[in-house]
Amino acid sequence: MTNKEVADILERVGQVLEIRGENPFKARAYYSAARTIENLGEDINRTVSEGALSDIPGFGEALTKKVTELVTTGRMGYLDEIMEPLPEGILTLLKIPDVGPKKVRVFYDSLGIGSIDELEEAASDGRLAKLAGMGEKSQAGILDGIRLYRRYQGRRLLSDALGPAEHVLREIKKIAGVKRASLAGSIRRRLETIGDIDILAASDDAPGVVRAFTELDGVERVPAAGDTKGTVIFAPGIQIDLRVVEDRSYAAARHYFTGSKEHNIHMRRLAVEHGWKLNEYGLFDGDTMLPARDEEALFAHFVMEAIPPELRENTGEIEAALRGKLPDLVETKNVRGLVHIHSSWSDGKMSLQELGRQIKRRGFTYFVLSDHSKAVTIANGLTESRVRRQWEEVARVQEHLSRFRIFRSIEVDIMRDGSLDYDDSLLSQFDCSIAAVHSGFAMSSQEMTARIIKAVSNPYVDILAHPTGRLLLQREPYAVDIEAVLQACADNDVAVEISAHPLRLDLDWRYVKAAKDIGAKFVVSLDAHDPEDLDYLAFGVGVARKGWLEKADVLNCLTAQQFAKRLSDRRRGL
Ligand code: DGT
Ligand code: CA
Ligand code: CA
């Protein structure tokens, strides 16, 4: 088991204890153990086998025993025991946004609710609103949440699927007789959410490879296994489809199973125009297979550029490839500085010094510090006097960082009326400011559009953060005329954020290309709060690539000097 899997189960124990209404200290001990294991920095299997678990602070005899059992057997008897009296589906209630263990406890104790269907019934007939701590508004919120859950059910974040996918791919490559293998489907196209994981392998012994695949460690169930394909449910609950083909079909199969379906249909039509046939077995002229060792060779038959997987959404990539006009897509290694970084001055976990060290160590040459402004009180937003104290610290930390620059920025809150949380005289003293909506989401599209356009028209706003406010699989974008907002960004030379945070990936790639076409510039930013957020950059670059962006479209591909010049030129032009 991975540390994350062990941590998830400890977290679940804590939740079950809370749902059962047991001593809150007990639940807290499990939550804290979960965090400890997740951040251990060492493989938990090793800690257990070396008998070093009990050396970890907070790990008494009982906890050590339970975690050892879990790591060595994959099960924890104690969890089964405490779940025993509860309805089986009760934990699925936690998947509804804003429903935590305490609410589940109230729902269960007062109304006997143990499943999403029962929760929906109680919310629909008004019983939920009458419970303590609830009301009409929270009841309606729960119905919305259920609707969202149903819509996205089964899909998961790219960031949650990529680790297991790459792990299983590595294992498949080790199976005897596998000549080559790769990811395919939406995960290879870097779609923001993934239905299932598709993997393709080439082998002369397809049945043997499928069998070995279904027997891999971590496979929970095998819904289907045949001679050339198999489907497994891999821990924790992700479906993986494997398809095994002969090596001569590999290129065509890789193309076919990468999709998207719409892209495939268009390519097949192109083949027909040439008098050929294209399917998952190959490209055929009559009965003759046109040889293609890899996808590049396959595209070459059509006299077109090889299309990167991220672009295969049938949004014009085939036409562009035929004209030799595909973009030279931005790459993660092109990014020179990290943007939208929170520190412990607001709700980030890292000090300025640690940020400098961590970011420099990753090979970047600058970062754009952007804590919250004062209106965001729950995130400890900075008052004007704290801003000034922060600048003093920036200067001190900066002194000890050679060939590395910290830009003084702020994530300034956009108020309901579109004004900003600081006045212009303060904003003008930052190197850069990033405007964002954090509250008052429930307004009409007209009001929200006017609000954001007013904000980006302020000359001291340089970047618009997470332009639609969505949280993938959790919260819909707010109602807004995004085209009008993007036009205003382009008109005012305000860069549009592509948040690399796996839960946001906002701006959505579907709007990125159009925004570029009207002249918008972008930053691929992190919205980092934790050390681990510093490693999410590739997810944002994936969105930029899906949006056809090149290095020149992404401002934080500039060097620190160029980035500084661009900011000061812009302000000088005011
Ligand atoms: P997902 O799993 O919902 O995130 O999306 P995909 O794109 O991975 O879809 P999936 O797993 O159903 O199928 C994998 C690929 O197989 C898909 O991207 C294209 C190809 N494919 C599936 N069904 C069809 C089809 O009916 N026609 C064509 N041309 N290709 C298909
Ligand atoms: Ca798929
Ligand atoms: Ca599939």
mmCIF file with all atom_site columns, C-alpha atoms in Angstrom, residues 452-463 484-495 519 566 570 574:
data_model
loop_
_atom_site.group_PDB
_atom_site.id
_atom_site.type_symbol
_atom_site.label_atom_id
_atom_site.label_alt_id
_atom_site.label_comp_id
_atom_site.label_asym_id
_atom_site.label_entity_id
_atom_site.label_seq_id
_atom_site.pdbx_PDB_ins_code
_atom_site.Cartn_x
_atom_site.Cartn_y
_atom_site.Cartn_z
_atom_site.occupancy
_atom_site.B_iso_or_equiv
_atom_site.pdbx_formal_charge
_atom_site.auth_seq_id
_atom_site.auth_comp_id
_atom_site.auth_asym_id
_atom_site.auth_atom_id
_atom_site.pdbx_PDB_model_num
ATOM 1  C CA . ILE A 1 452 ? -15.158 41.315 -13.146 1.00 0.00 ? 452 ILE A CA 1
ATOM 2  C CA . ILE A 1 453 ? -14.876 43.622 -16.150 1.00 0.00 ? 453 ILE A CA 1
ATOM 3  C CA . LYS A 1 454 ? -14.796 46.593 -13.800 1.00 0.00 ? 454 LYS A CA 1
ATOM 4  C CA . ALA A 1 455 ? -12.024 44.928 -11.805 1.00 0.00 ? 455 ALA A CA 1
ATOM 5  C CA . VAL A 1 456 ? -9.829  44.122 -14.806 1.00 0.00 ? 456 VAL A CA 1
ATOM 6  C CA . SER A 1 457 ? -10.309 47.659 -16.078 1.00 0.00 ? 457 SER A CA 1
ATOM 7  C CA . ASN A 1 458 ? -8.442  48.918 -13.020 1.00 0.00 ? 458 ASN A CA 1
ATOM 8  C CA . PRO A 1 459 ? -5.001  49.832 -14.352 1.00 0.00 ? 459 PRO A CA 1
ATOM 9  C CA . TYR A 1 460 ? -3.220  48.228 -11.408 1.00 0.00 ? 460 TYR A CA 1
ATOM 10 C CA . VAL A 1 461 ? -4.636  44.763 -12.076 1.00 0.00 ? 461 VAL A CA 1
ATOM 11 C CA . ASP A 1 462 ? -2.114  42.684 -14.041 1.00 0.00 ? 462 ASP A CA 1
ATOM 12 C CA . ILE A 1 463 ? -3.593  39.200 -13.839 1.00 0.00 ? 463 ILE A CA 1
ATOM 13 C CA . ALA A 1 484 ? -16.871 39.177 -22.477 1.00 0.00 ? 484 ALA A CA 1
ATOM 14 C CA . VAL A 1 485 ? -14.523 38.851 -19.496 1.00 0.00 ? 485 VAL A CA 1
ATOM 15 C CA . LEU A 1 486 ? -11.734 37.464 -21.683 1.00 0.00 ? 486 LEU A CA 1
ATOM 16 C CA . GLN A 1 487 ? -12.265 40.252 -24.205 1.00 0.00 ? 487 GLN A CA 1
ATOM 17 C CA . ALA A 1 488 ? -11.891 42.783 -21.385 1.00 0.00 ? 488 ALA A CA 1
ATOM 18 C CA . CYS A 1 489 ? -8.666  41.079 -20.279 1.00 0.00 ? 489 CYS A CA 1
ATOM 19 C CA . ALA A 1 490 ? -7.299  41.259 -23.815 1.00 0.00 ? 490 ALA A CA 1
ATOM 20 C CA . ASP A 1 491 ? -8.359  44.916 -24.184 1.00 0.00 ? 491 ASP A CA 1
ATOM 21 C CA . ASN A 1 492 ? -6.757  45.911 -20.886 1.00 0.00 ? 492 ASN A CA 1
ATOM 22 C CA . ASP A 1 493 ? -3.653  43.783 -21.348 1.00 0.00 ? 493 ASP A CA 1
ATOM 23 C CA . VAL A 1 494 ? -4.524  41.779 -18.230 1.00 0.00 ? 494 VAL A CA 1
ATOM 24 C CA . ALA A 1 495 ? -3.025  38.289 -18.292 1.00 0.00 ? 495 ALA A CA 1
ATOM 25 C CA . GLY A 1 519 ? -4.960  38.644 -28.154 1.00 0.00 ? 519 GLY A CA 1
ATOM 26 C CA . ARG A 1 566 ? 6.907   43.582 -18.987 1.00 0.00 ? 566 ARG A CA 1
ATOM 27 C CA . ARG A 1 570 ? 2.712   48.017 -18.705 1.00 0.00 ? 570 ARG A CA 1
ATOM 28 C CA . LEU A 1 574 ? -0.770  53.900 -17.949 1.00 0.00 ? 574 LEU A CA 1
#
